[in-house]
Amino acid sequence: MRPFFIHLILIFALFIFPVRSFAIDCINTKFLFDIKPGANQPSDLAISPKGDIYLVDGVNSRIIVVDNNGRWKFAFGSEGAGKGQFKLPLGIDISGSGKVFIADTGNHRIQVFDAKGGFLYMFTVKTFPGEVPADPVDVVVSGIDNYLYISDNDNHRIKVYKQSGTYAFEWGGLGEEYGAFRYPAIMALNQHNEIFIVDVLNTRVQKFDPFGQFITDIGVWGVLEGRLFRPKGVAIDRKGRIFISDSYMGVIQAFSDTGRFIGVVCKKNKIRKFNSPVGLLVDKKDRLLVVEMRGNKITALKLLK
């Protein structure tokens, strides 16, 4: 039997059939609430210093803001190429001072807003000869030198700017070796400002120091526990665990920052399934917030260990 078909069988055996006779390494969670703000295929989220949740509602070309318990507050943005308008935005991050940075993917730029959605400034993501127009998928604010990391998906590079919009440096390129990417996507920073980058088609998350030096990678291709089939989102909790969403398999797994598999997000010792999970975030209350793209919602869970 060909390996491809063997893996398909394992998919059904491991993730679909409800009866299992083998042990699962679980990180149990308690369901808190769903946030269903009328989004269409949302992709990413961030929390402001005041605790509000900002959700990227890309198909509707807007950012939705709810309070810490999921109650609607306001939205901003519309479709277009003008100031404060978006074309299929995907990624978001918020600085300690409350500035909201949006990866305005279809317009090849980063836009910056205040906490109330007021437009502040924007800049185009630079490309060089031989590159296609930049495709910024995510943006992450660093505490090192006011750096702003941008994952340029179609050019397979990480581009670093000052938060003011001044270009600083970049690294990467198309490939499978360490430090190269095949479609870098959502990113996250730990307390040391080390950056974790989802490398989608290489089915891994790569870890770098603040200046782009490779440290390690997490995950290999597969469908069993501890392996990744189509990683999309990454988040880090206060214990330093690296949570990675697998959009195709509909699961979230946790690893140490050196790549050791810890467990699968579960409910009562059974794997918890999500509807195309993408962006993730663990807040100060140990709540895991999961953007379910095809579910058009955020699921809020309490991590129990």
PDB file of C-alpha atoms in Angstrom:
ATOM      1  CA  MET A   1       0.000   0.000   0.000  1.00  0.00           C
ATOM      2  CA  ARG A   2       1.346   3.449  -0.897  1.00  0.00           C
ATOM      3  CA  PRO A   3       2.423   5.737   1.990  1.00  0.00           C
ATOM      4  CA  PHE A   4      -0.135   8.372   0.954  1.00  0.00           C
ATOM      5  CA  PHE A   5      -3.029   5.983   1.495  1.00  0.00           C
ATOM      6  CA  ILE A   6      -1.531   4.734   4.757  1.00  0.00           C
ATOM      7  CA  HIS A   7      -1.536   8.328   6.022  1.00  0.00           C
ATOM      8  CA  LEU A   8      -5.147   8.793   4.955  1.00  0.00           C
ATOM      9  CA  ILE A   9      -6.115   5.751   6.976  1.00  0.00           C
ATOM     10  CA  LEU A  10      -4.235   7.142   9.977  1.00  0.00           C
ATOM     11  CA  ILE A  11      -6.101  10.427   9.649  1.00  0.00           C
ATOM     12  CA  PHE A  12      -9.424   8.655  10.082  1.00  0.00           C
ATOM     13  CA  ALA A  13      -8.108   6.359  12.787  1.00  0.00           C
ATOM     14  CA  LEU A  14      -6.535   9.084  14.892  1.00  0.00           C
ATOM     15  CA  PHE A  15      -8.695  12.154  14.494  1.00  0.00           C
ATOM     16  CA  ILE A  16     -12.154  11.121  13.300  1.00  0.00           C
ATOM     17  CA  PHE A  17     -13.234   7.858  14.917  1.00  0.00           C
ATOM     18  CA  PRO A  18     -14.575   8.639  18.404  1.00  0.00           C
ATOM     19  CA  VAL A  19     -13.453   5.354  19.977  1.00  0.00           C
ATOM     20  CA  ARG A  20      -9.728   5.049  20.669  1.00  0.00           C
ATOM     21  CA  SER A  21      -7.837   2.323  22.454  1.00  0.00           C
ATOM     22  CA  PHE A  22      -4.534   4.197  22.822  1.00  0.00           C
ATOM     23  CA  ALA A  23      -3.392   6.835  25.264  1.00  0.00           C
ATOM     24  CA  ILE A  24      -3.432  10.485  24.260  1.00  0.00           C
ATOM     25  CA  ASP A  25      -1.121  13.122  25.675  1.00  0.00           C
ATOM     26  CA  CYS A  26      -3.745  15.705  26.580  1.00  0.00           C
ATOM     27  CA  ILE A  27      -3.765  19.331  27.661  1.00  0.00           C
ATOM     28  CA  ASN A  28      -7.293  19.544  28.984  1.00  0.00           C
ATOM     29  CA  THR A  29      -9.350  22.694  28.592  1.00  0.00           C
ATOM     30  CA  LYS A  30     -12.670  24.040  29.775  1.00  0.00           C
ATOM     31  CA  PHE A  31     -14.995  25.751  27.307  1.00  0.00           C
ATOM     32  CA  LEU A  32     -15.730  29.344  28.316  1.00  0.00           C
ATOM     33  CA  PHE A  33     -17.617  30.994  25.449  1.00  0.00           C
ATOM     34  CA  ASP A  34     -17.755  31.588  21.703  1.00  0.00           C
ATOM     35  CA  ILE A  35     -17.459  35.009  20.100  1.00  0.00           C
ATOM     36  CA  LYS A  36     -19.574  35.215  16.943  1.00  0.00           C
ATOM     37  CA  PRO A  37     -19.398  38.844  15.765  1.00  0.00           C
ATOM     38  CA  GLY A  38     -20.567  38.320  12.179  1.00  0.00           C
ATOM     39  CA  ALA A  39     -17.114  37.770  10.684  1.00  0.00           C
ATOM     40  CA  ASN A  40     -16.489  36.014   7.369  1.00  0.00           C
ATOM     41  CA  GLN A  41     -13.449  33.731   7.462  1.00  0.00           C
ATOM     42  CA  PRO A  42     -11.534  35.608  10.192  1.00  0.00           C
ATOM     43  CA  SER A  43      -7.814  34.911  10.407  1.00  0.00           C
ATOM     44  CA  ASP A  44      -5.995  36.459  13.357  1.00  0.00           C
ATOM     45  CA  LEU A  45      -6.494  38.305  16.638  1.00  0.00           C
ATOM     46  CA  ALA A  46      -4.682  40.438  19.197  1.00  0.00           C
ATOM     47  CA  ILE A  47      -5.408  41.851  22.652  1.00  0.00           C
ATOM     48  CA  SER A  48      -4.907  45.512  23.518  1.00  0.00           C
ATOM     49  CA  PRO A  49      -3.236  46.703  26.740  1.00  0.00           C
ATOM     50  CA  LYS A  50      -6.752  47.397  28.072  1.00  0.00           C
ATOM     51  CA  GLY A  51      -7.877  43.833  27.344  1.00  0.00           C
ATOM     52  CA  ASP A  52     -10.042  44.370  24.265  1.00  0.00           C
ATOM     53  CA  ILE A  53      -9.890  41.689  21.561  1.00  0.00           C
ATOM     54  CA  TYR A  54      -9.247  42.789  17.960  1.00  0.00           C
ATOM     55  CA  LEU A  55     -10.239  40.306  15.242  1.00  0.00           C
ATOM     56  CA  VAL A  56      -9.201  40.486  11.579  1.00  0.00           C
ATOM     57  CA  ASP A  57     -12.373  40.060   9.498  1.00  0.00           C
ATOM     58  CA  GLY A  58     -10.573  39.999   6.159  1.00  0.00           C
ATOM     59  CA  VAL A  59     -13.336  39.094   3.722  1.00  0.00           C
ATOM     60  CA  ASN A  60     -15.379  41.986   5.117  1.00  0.00           C
ATOM     61  CA  SER A  61     -12.322  44.297   4.995  1.00  0.00           C
ATOM     62  CA  ARG A  62     -12.577  45.369   8.609  1.00  0.00           C
ATOM     63  CA  ILE A  63     -11.302  44.894  12.140  1.00  0.00           C
ATOM     64  CA  ILE A  64     -13.859  43.878  14.773  1.00  0.00           C
ATOM     65  CA  VAL A  65     -13.306  44.890  18.391  1.00  0.00           C
ATOM     66  CA  VAL A  66     -14.979  43.128  21.328  1.00  0.00           C
ATOM     67  CA  ASP A  67     -14.344  43.415  25.037  1.00  0.00           C
ATOM     68  CA  ASN A  68     -12.503  40.836  27.134  1.00  0.00           C
ATOM     69  CA  ASN A  69     -15.688  38.794  27.512  1.00  0.00           C
ATOM     70  CA  GLY A  70     -16.589  38.870  23.836  1.00  0.00           C
ATOM     71  CA  ARG A  71     -19.179  41.649  23.864  1.00  0.00           C
ATOM     72  CA  TRP A  72     -19.302  43.817  20.732  1.00  0.00           C
ATOM     73  CA  LYS A  73     -17.698  47.262  20.970  1.00  0.00           C
ATOM     74  CA  PHE A  74     -17.062  48.582  17.440  1.00  0.00           C
ATOM     75  CA  ALA A  75     -15.504  47.865  14.040  1.00  0.00           C
ATOM     76  CA  PHE A  76     -13.390  49.907  11.654  1.00  0.00           C
ATOM     77  CA  GLY A  77     -12.287  49.691   8.042  1.00  0.00           C
ATOM     78  CA  SER A  78     -13.866  49.167   4.630  1.00  0.00           C
ATOM     79  CA  GLU A  79     -12.842  47.742   1.272  1.00  0.00           C
ATOM     80  CA  GLY A  80     -10.425  49.809  -0.810  1.00  0.00           C
ATOM     81  CA  ALA A  81      -6.901  51.150  -1.147  1.00  0.00           C
ATOM     82  CA  GLY A  82      -7.264  54.456   0.691  1.00  0.00           C
ATOM     83  CA  LYS A  83      -6.210  55.348   4.205  1.00  0.00           C
ATOM     84  CA  GLY A  84      -8.033  53.129   6.676  1.00  0.00           C
ATOM     85  CA  GLN A  85      -9.305  50.820   3.950  1.00  0.00           C
ATOM     86  CA  PHE A  86      -8.273  47.190   3.463  1.00  0.00           C
ATOM     87  CA  LYS A  87      -7.952  44.525   0.821  1.00  0.00           C
ATOM     88  CA  LEU A  88      -8.137  41.064   2.389  1.00  0.00           C
ATOM     89  CA  PRO A  89      -6.101  41.810   5.549  1.00  0.00           C
ATOM     90  CA  LEU A  90      -4.801  38.784   7.432  1.00  0.00           C
ATOM     91  CA  GLY A  91      -2.535  39.599  10.398  1.00  0.00           C
ATOM     92  CA  ILE A  92      -2.564  41.909  13.415  1.00  0.00           C
ATOM     93  CA  ASP A  93      -0.546  42.888  16.461  1.00  0.00           C
ATOM     94  CA  ILE A  94      -0.812  45.632  19.081  1.00  0.00           C
ATOM     95  CA  SER A  95       2.082  47.447  20.731  1.00  0.00           C
ATOM     96  CA  GLY A  96       2.421  48.104  24.431  1.00  0.00           C
ATOM     97  CA  SER A  97       1.371  51.692  23.795  1.00  0.00           C
ATOM     98  CA  GLY A  98      -1.841  50.541  22.094  1.00  0.00           C
ATOM     99  CA  LYS A  99      -0.942  51.083  18.428  1.00  0.00           C
ATOM    100  CA  VAL A 100      -2.724  48.595  16.181  1.00  0.00           C
ATOM    101  CA  PHE A 101      -0.623  47.200  13.312  1.00  0.00           C
ATOM    102  CA  ILE A 102      -2.497  45.503  10.453  1.00  0.00           C
ATOM    103  CA  ALA A 103      -1.037  43.388   7.646  1.00  0.00           C
ATOM    104  CA  ASP A 104      -3.099  44.829   4.779  1.00  0.00           C
ATOM    105  CA  THR A 105      -2.229  41.880   2.595  1.00  0.00           C
ATOM    106  CA  GLY A 106      -3.920  42.695  -0.704  1.00  0.00           C
ATOM    107  CA  ASN A 107      -2.643  46.283  -0.633  1.00  0.00           C
ATOM    108  CA  HIS A 108       0.961  45.121   0.039  1.00  0.00           C
ATOM    109  CA  ARG A 109       1.320  47.356   3.076  1.00  0.00           C
ATOM    110  CA  ILE A 110       1.130  47.786   6.822  1.00  0.00           C
ATOM    111  CA  GLN A 111      -1.416  50.178   8.310  1.00  0.00           C
ATOM    112  CA  VAL A 112      -1.272  51.589  11.818  1.00  0.00           C
ATOM    113  CA  PHE A 113      -4.227  52.779  13.921  1.00  0.00           C
ATOM    114  CA  ASP A 114      -4.912  54.015  17.412  1.00  0.00           C
ATOM    115  CA  ALA A 115      -6.934  51.907  19.840  1.00  0.00           C
ATOM    116  CA  LYS A 116     -10.222  53.449  18.648  1.00  0.00           C
ATOM    117  CA  GLY A 117      -9.549  52.604  15.003  1.00  0.00           C
ATOM    118  CA  GLY A 118      -8.294  56.045  14.031  1.00  0.00           C
ATOM    119  CA  PHE A 119      -5.844  55.933  11.123  1.00  0.00           C
ATOM    120  CA  LEU A 120      -2.290  57.013  12.032  1.00  0.00           C
ATOM    121  CA  TYR A 121       0.023  56.109   9.140  1.00  0.00           C
ATOM    122  CA  MET A 122       0.936  53.362   6.674  1.00  0.00           C
ATOM    123  CA  PHE A 123       3.884  52.108   4.632  1.00  0.00           C
ATOM    124  CA  THR A 124       4.371  49.769   1.679  1.00  0.00           C
ATOM    125  CA  VAL A 125       6.392  46.604   2.314  1.00  0.00           C
ATOM    126  CA  LYS A 126       9.574  46.875   0.263  1.00  0.00           C
ATOM    127  CA  THR A 127      10.417  44.409  -2.494  1.00  0.00           C
ATOM    128  CA  PHE A 128      13.654  43.949  -4.408  1.00  0.00           C
ATOM    129  CA  PRO A 129      14.460  43.003  -8.038  1.00  0.00           C
ATOM    130  CA  GLY A 130      13.285  39.473  -8.780  1.00  0.00           C
ATOM    131  CA  GLU A 131      10.582  39.568  -6.121  1.00  0.00           C
ATOM    132  CA  VAL A 132       6.843  39.690  -6.640  1.00  0.00           C
ATOM    133  CA  PRO A 133       4.800  42.409  -4.884  1.00  0.00           C
ATOM    134  CA  ALA A 134       4.958  41.833  -1.128  1.00  0.00           C
ATOM    135  CA  ASP A 135       2.256  39.647   0.391  1.00  0.00           C
ATOM    136  CA  PRO A 136       2.346  40.544   4.106  1.00  0.00           C
ATOM    137  CA  VAL A 137       0.464  37.861   6.000  1.00  0.00           C
ATOM    138  CA  ASP A 138       1.327  38.758   9.582  1.00  0.00           C
ATOM    139  CA  VAL A 139       2.961  41.520  11.586  1.00  0.00           C
ATOM    140  CA  VAL A 140       4.523  41.283  15.059  1.00  0.00           C
ATOM    141  CA  VAL A 141       5.694  44.088  17.349  1.00  0.00           C
ATOM    142  CA  SER A 142       9.014  43.509  19.135  1.00  0.00           C
ATOM    143  CA  GLY A 143      10.537  45.064  22.229  1.00  0.00           C
ATOM    144  CA  ILE A 144      13.970  45.048  20.575  1.00  0.00           C
ATOM    145  CA  ASP A 145      14.924  48.294  18.773  1.00  0.00           C
ATOM    146  CA  ASN A 146      11.256  49.026  17.968  1.00  0.00           C
ATOM    147  CA  TYR A 147      11.386  46.244  15.392  1.00  0.00           C
ATOM    148  CA  LEU A 148       8.314  45.193  13.445  1.00  0.00           C
ATOM    149  CA  TYR A 149       8.498  41.713  11.883  1.00  0.00           C
ATOM    150  CA  ILE A 150       6.492  41.101   8.703  1.00  0.00           C
ATOM    151  CA  SER A 151       6.040  37.697   7.051  1.00  0.00           C
ATOM    152  CA  ASP A 152       6.146  38.220   3.273  1.00  0.00           C
ATOM    153  CA  ASN A 153       4.370  35.060   2.209  1.00  0.00           C
ATOM    154  CA  ASP A 154       4.890  35.048  -1.561  1.00  0.00           C
ATOM    155  CA  ASN A 155       8.571  36.049  -1.353  1.00  0.00           C
ATOM    156  CA  HIS A 156       9.197  33.541   1.459  1.00  0.00           C
ATOM    157  CA  ARG A 157      10.998  36.114   3.591  1.00  0.00           C
ATOM    158  CA  ILE A 158      10.747  37.875   6.925  1.00  0.00           C
ATOM    159  CA  LYS A 159      11.092  41.633   6.500  1.00  0.00           C
ATOM    160  CA  VAL A 160      11.959  43.782   9.478  1.00  0.00           C
ATOM    161  CA  TYR A 161      11.054  47.447   9.822  1.00  0.00           C
ATOM    162  CA  LYS A 162      11.171  50.000  12.571  1.00  0.00           C
ATOM    163  CA  GLN A 163       7.685  50.614  13.890  1.00  0.00           C
ATOM    164  CA  SER A 164       7.819  54.029  12.228  1.00  0.00           C
ATOM    165  CA  GLY A 165       7.958  52.319   8.812  1.00  0.00           C
ATOM    166  CA  THR A 166      11.703  52.509   8.127  1.00  0.00           C
ATOM    167  CA  TYR A 167      13.189  49.373   6.544  1.00  0.00           C
ATOM    168  CA  ALA A 168      15.827  47.618   8.709  1.00  0.00           C
ATOM    169  CA  PHE A 169      16.778  44.156   7.359  1.00  0.00           C
ATOM    170  CA  GLU A 170      15.363  40.803   6.266  1.00  0.00           C
ATOM    171  CA  TRP A 171      16.135  37.125   6.016  1.00  0.00           C
ATOM    172  CA  GLY A 172      14.861  33.920   4.439  1.00  0.00           C
ATOM    173  CA  GLY A 173      14.113  32.851   0.889  1.00  0.00           C
ATOM    174  CA  LEU A 174      12.410  29.905  -0.774  1.00  0.00           C
ATOM    175  CA  GLY A 175      13.697  26.539   0.421  1.00  0.00           C
ATOM    176  CA  GLU A 176      13.518  23.714   2.906  1.00  0.00           C
ATOM    177  CA  GLU A 177      16.780  24.256   4.790  1.00  0.00           C
ATOM    178  CA  TYR A 178      16.939  25.965   8.171  1.00  0.00           C
ATOM    179  CA  GLY A 179      16.278  29.684   7.852  1.00  0.00           C
ATOM    180  CA  ALA A 180      14.448  29.312   4.529  1.00  0.00           C
ATOM    181  CA  PHE A 181      10.685  29.143   4.119  1.00  0.00           C
ATOM    182  CA  ARG A 182       7.862  27.869   2.002  1.00  0.00           C
ATOM    183  CA  TYR A 183       5.124  30.395   2.750  1.00  0.00           C
ATOM    184  CA  PRO A 184       5.844  31.887   6.184  1.00  0.00           C
ATOM    185  CA  ALA A 185       2.648  32.885   7.935  1.00  0.00           C
ATOM    186  CA  ILE A 186       1.568  33.735  11.495  1.00  0.00           C
ATOM    187  CA  MET A 187       4.275  34.610  14.029  1.00  0.00           C
ATOM    188  CA  ALA A 188       4.650  34.998  17.789  1.00  0.00           C
ATOM    189  CA  LEU A 189       7.273  36.365  20.189  1.00  0.00           C
ATOM    190  CA  ASN A 190       8.299  34.954  23.561  1.00  0.00           C
ATOM    191  CA  GLN A 191       9.429  36.970  26.585  1.00  0.00           C
ATOM    192  CA  HIS A 192      13.003  37.035  25.227  1.00  0.00           C
ATOM    193  CA  ASN A 193      11.827  38.553  21.930  1.00  0.00           C
ATOM    194  CA  GLU A 194      12.724  35.343  20.118  1.00  0.00           C
ATOM    195  CA  ILE A 195      10.413  34.906  17.151  1.00  0.00           C
ATOM    196  CA  PHE A 196       8.473  31.769  16.195  1.00  0.00           C
ATOM    197  CA  ILE A 197       7.321  31.614  12.563  1.00  0.00           C
ATOM    198  CA  VAL A 198       4.841  29.171  11.040  1.00  0.00           C
ATOM    199  CA  ASP A 199       6.500  27.734   7.913  1.00  0.00           C
ATOM    200  CA  VAL A 200       3.374  26.344   6.281  1.00  0.00           C
ATOM    201  CA  LEU A 201       4.457  24.022   3.464  1.00  0.00           C
ATOM    202  CA  ASN A 202       7.591  22.936   5.319  1.00  0.00           C
ATOM    203  CA  THR A 203       5.145  21.825   8.067  1.00  0.00           C
ATOM    204  CA  ARG A 204       7.120  23.318  10.924  1.00  0.00           C
ATOM    205  CA  VAL A 205       7.570  26.341  13.124  1.00  0.00           C
ATOM    206  CA  GLN A 206      11.011  27.927  13.037  1.00  0.00           C
ATOM    207  CA  LYS A 207      12.535  29.804  15.969  1.00  0.00           C
ATOM    208  CA  PHE A 208      14.964  32.712  15.513  1.00  0.00           C
ATOM    209  CA  ASP A 209      16.720  35.244  17.671  1.00  0.00           C
ATOM    210  CA  PRO A 210      15.616  38.904  17.294  1.00  0.00           C
ATOM    211  CA  PHE A 211      18.112  39.439  14.468  1.00  0.00           C
ATOM    212  CA  GLY A 212      17.109  36.494  12.298  1.00  0.00           C
ATOM    213  CA  GLN A 213      19.645  33.888  13.439  1.00  0.00           C
ATOM    214  CA  PHE A 214      18.144  30.403  13.339  1.00  0.00           C
ATOM    215  CA  ILE A 215      17.819  28.634  16.704  1.00  0.00           C
ATOM    216  CA  THR A 216      15.674  25.538  16.171  1.00  0.00           C
ATOM    217  CA  ASP A 217      12.598  24.167  14.448  1.00  0.00           C
ATOM    218  CA  ILE A 218       9.486  22.514  15.819  1.00  0.00           C
ATOM    219  CA  GLY A 219       7.443  19.782  14.167  1.00  0.00           C
ATOM    220  CA  VAL A 220       7.703  17.464  11.173  1.00  0.00           C
ATOM    221  CA  TRP A 221       5.158  16.394   8.579  1.00  0.00           C
ATOM    222  CA  GLY A 222       2.598  13.811   9.599  1.00  0.00           C
ATOM    223  CA  VAL A 223      -0.829  13.132  11.089  1.00  0.00           C
ATOM    224  CA  LEU A 224       0.074  11.476  14.378  1.00  0.00           C
ATOM    225  CA  GLU A 225       0.432  13.312  17.682  1.00  0.00           C
ATOM    226  CA  GLY A 226       3.466  15.578  17.686  1.00  0.00           C
ATOM    227  CA  ARG A 227       3.397  16.019  13.906  1.00  0.00           C
ATOM    228  CA  LEU A 228       1.981  18.771  11.711  1.00  0.00           C
ATOM    229  CA  PHE A 229      -0.045  18.470   8.524  1.00  0.00           C
ATOM    230  CA  ARG A 230      -0.973  22.090   7.750  1.00  0.00           C
ATOM    231  CA  PRO A 231       0.186  24.431  10.530  1.00  0.00           C
ATOM    232  CA  LYS A 232      -1.316  27.911  10.447  1.00  0.00           C
ATOM    233  CA  GLY A 233      -1.162  29.636  13.838  1.00  0.00           C
ATOM    234  CA  VAL A 234       1.241  29.852  16.780  1.00  0.00           C
ATOM    235  CA  ALA A 235       0.959  31.247  20.313  1.00  0.00           C
ATOM    236  CA  ILE A 236       3.003  31.069  23.522  1.00  0.00           C
ATOM    237  CA  ASP A 237       1.683  30.796  27.064  1.00  0.00           C
ATOM    238  CA  ARG A 238       3.210  31.951  30.339  1.00  0.00           C
ATOM    239  CA  LYS A 239       4.873  28.550  30.813  1.00  0.00           C
ATOM    240  CA  GLY A 240       6.680  28.953  27.505  1.00  0.00           C
ATOM    241  CA  ARG A 241       4.656  26.259  25.747  1.00  0.00           C
ATOM    242  CA  ILE A 242       4.315  26.714  21.998  1.00  0.00           C
ATOM    243  CA  PHE A 243       0.756  26.105  20.784  1.00  0.00           C
ATOM    244  CA  ILE A 244       0.376  25.382  17.053  1.00  0.00           C
ATOM    245  CA  SER A 245      -2.915  25.162  15.182  1.00  0.00           C
ATOM    246  CA  ASP A 246      -3.313  22.660  12.366  1.00  0.00           C
ATOM    247  CA  SER A 247      -6.040  24.000  10.101  1.00  0.00           C
ATOM    248  CA  TYR A 248      -6.532  20.857   8.035  1.00  0.00           C
ATOM    249  CA  MET A 249      -6.545  18.392  10.920  1.00  0.00           C
ATOM    250  CA  GLY A 250      -8.605  20.732  13.099  1.00  0.00           C
ATOM    251  CA  VAL A 251      -6.412  20.287  16.176  1.00  0.00           C
ATOM    252  CA  ILE A 252      -4.065  22.350  18.345  1.00  0.00           C
ATOM    253  CA  GLN A 253      -0.879  20.861  19.767  1.00  0.00           C
ATOM    254  CA  ALA A 254       1.689  22.133  22.262  1.00  0.00           C
ATOM    255  CA  PHE A 255       5.474  21.807  22.211  1.00  0.00           C
ATOM    256  CA  SER A 256       8.385  23.021  24.285  1.00  0.00           C
ATOM    257  CA  ASP A 257      10.433  25.831  22.770  1.00  0.00           C
ATOM    258  CA  THR A 258      13.085  23.248  21.878  1.00  0.00           C
ATOM    259  CA  GLY A 259      10.577  21.184  19.891  1.00  0.00           C
ATOM    260  CA  ARG A 260       9.602  18.463  22.365  1.00  0.00           C
ATOM    261  CA  PHE A 261       5.984  17.394  21.953  1.00  0.00           C
ATOM    262  CA  ILE A 262       3.903  18.097  25.090  1.00  0.00           C
ATOM    263  CA  GLY A 263       0.317  17.322  24.215  1.00  0.00           C
ATOM    264  CA  VAL A 264      -2.872  17.930  22.229  1.00  0.00           C
ATOM    265  CA  VAL A 265      -5.564  20.374  23.336  1.00  0.00           C
ATOM    266  CA  CYS A 266      -8.349  18.189  24.687  1.00  0.00           C
ATOM    267  CA  LYS A 267     -11.738  18.182  26.381  1.00  0.00           C
ATOM    268  CA  LYS A 268     -12.085  15.582  29.140  1.00  0.00           C
ATOM    269  CA  ASN A 269      -9.126  13.593  27.797  1.00  0.00           C
ATOM    270  CA  LYS A 270     -10.463  13.502  24.242  1.00  0.00           C
ATOM    271  CA  ILE A 271      -9.009  15.513  21.390  1.00  0.00           C
ATOM    272  CA  ARG A 272     -10.898  18.777  20.946  1.00  0.00           C
ATOM    273  CA  LYS A 273     -11.648  19.467  17.288  1.00  0.00           C
ATOM    274  CA  PHE A 274     -11.869  22.934  15.759  1.00  0.00           C
ATOM    275  CA  ASN A 275     -13.307  24.189  12.475  1.00  0.00           C
ATOM    276  CA  SER A 276     -10.154  25.257  10.587  1.00  0.00           C
ATOM    277  CA  PRO A 277      -8.199  26.846  13.483  1.00  0.00           C
ATOM    278  CA  VAL A 278      -5.771  29.578  12.432  1.00  0.00           C
ATOM    279  CA  GLY A 279      -4.756  32.523  14.665  1.00  0.00           C
ATOM    280  CA  LEU A 280      -4.166  31.758  18.349  1.00  0.00           C
ATOM    281  CA  LEU A 281      -3.503  33.698  21.516  1.00  0.00           C
ATOM    282  CA  VAL A 282      -3.008  32.828  25.180  1.00  0.00           C
ATOM    283  CA  ASP A 283      -3.900  35.731  27.469  1.00  0.00           C
ATOM    284  CA  LYS A 284      -2.849  36.616  31.026  1.00  0.00           C
ATOM    285  CA  LYS A 285      -5.780  34.625  32.426  1.00  0.00           C
ATOM    286  CA  ASP A 286      -4.511  31.413  30.767  1.00  0.00           C
ATOM    287  CA  ARG A 287      -7.346  31.540  28.275  1.00  0.00           C
ATOM    288  CA  LEU A 288      -6.612  30.044  24.881  1.00  0.00           C
ATOM    289  CA  LEU A 289      -8.385  32.097  22.199  1.00  0.00           C
ATOM    290  CA  VAL A 290      -8.761  30.265  18.887  1.00  0.00           C
ATOM    291  CA  VAL A 291      -9.839  31.837  15.611  1.00  0.00           C
ATOM    292  CA  GLU A 292     -11.897  29.238  13.762  1.00  0.00           C
ATOM    293  CA  MET A 293     -11.818  30.461  10.185  1.00  0.00           C
ATOM    294  CA  ARG A 294     -14.553  28.266   8.796  1.00  0.00           C
ATOM    295  CA  GLY A 295     -16.554  28.520  12.004  1.00  0.00           C
ATOM    296  CA  ASN A 296     -16.515  32.336  11.718  1.00  0.00           C
ATOM    297  CA  LYS A 297     -15.853  32.712  15.431  1.00  0.00           C
ATOM    298  CA  ILE A 298     -13.366  32.895  18.283  1.00  0.00           C
ATOM    299  CA  THR A 299     -13.502  30.039  20.766  1.00  0.00           C
ATOM    300  CA  ALA A 300     -12.350  30.885  24.301  1.00  0.00           C
ATOM    301  CA  LEU A 301     -11.015  28.017  26.422  1.00  0.00           C
ATOM    302  CA  LYS A 302      -9.465  27.835  29.881  1.00  0.00           C
ATOM    303  CA  LEU A 303      -6.174  25.902  29.989  1.00  0.00           C
ATOM    304  CA  LEU A 304      -6.475  23.510  32.936  1.00  0.00           C
ATOM    305  CA  LYS A 305      -2.795  22.681  33.253  1.00  0.00           C
TER     306      LYS A 305
END
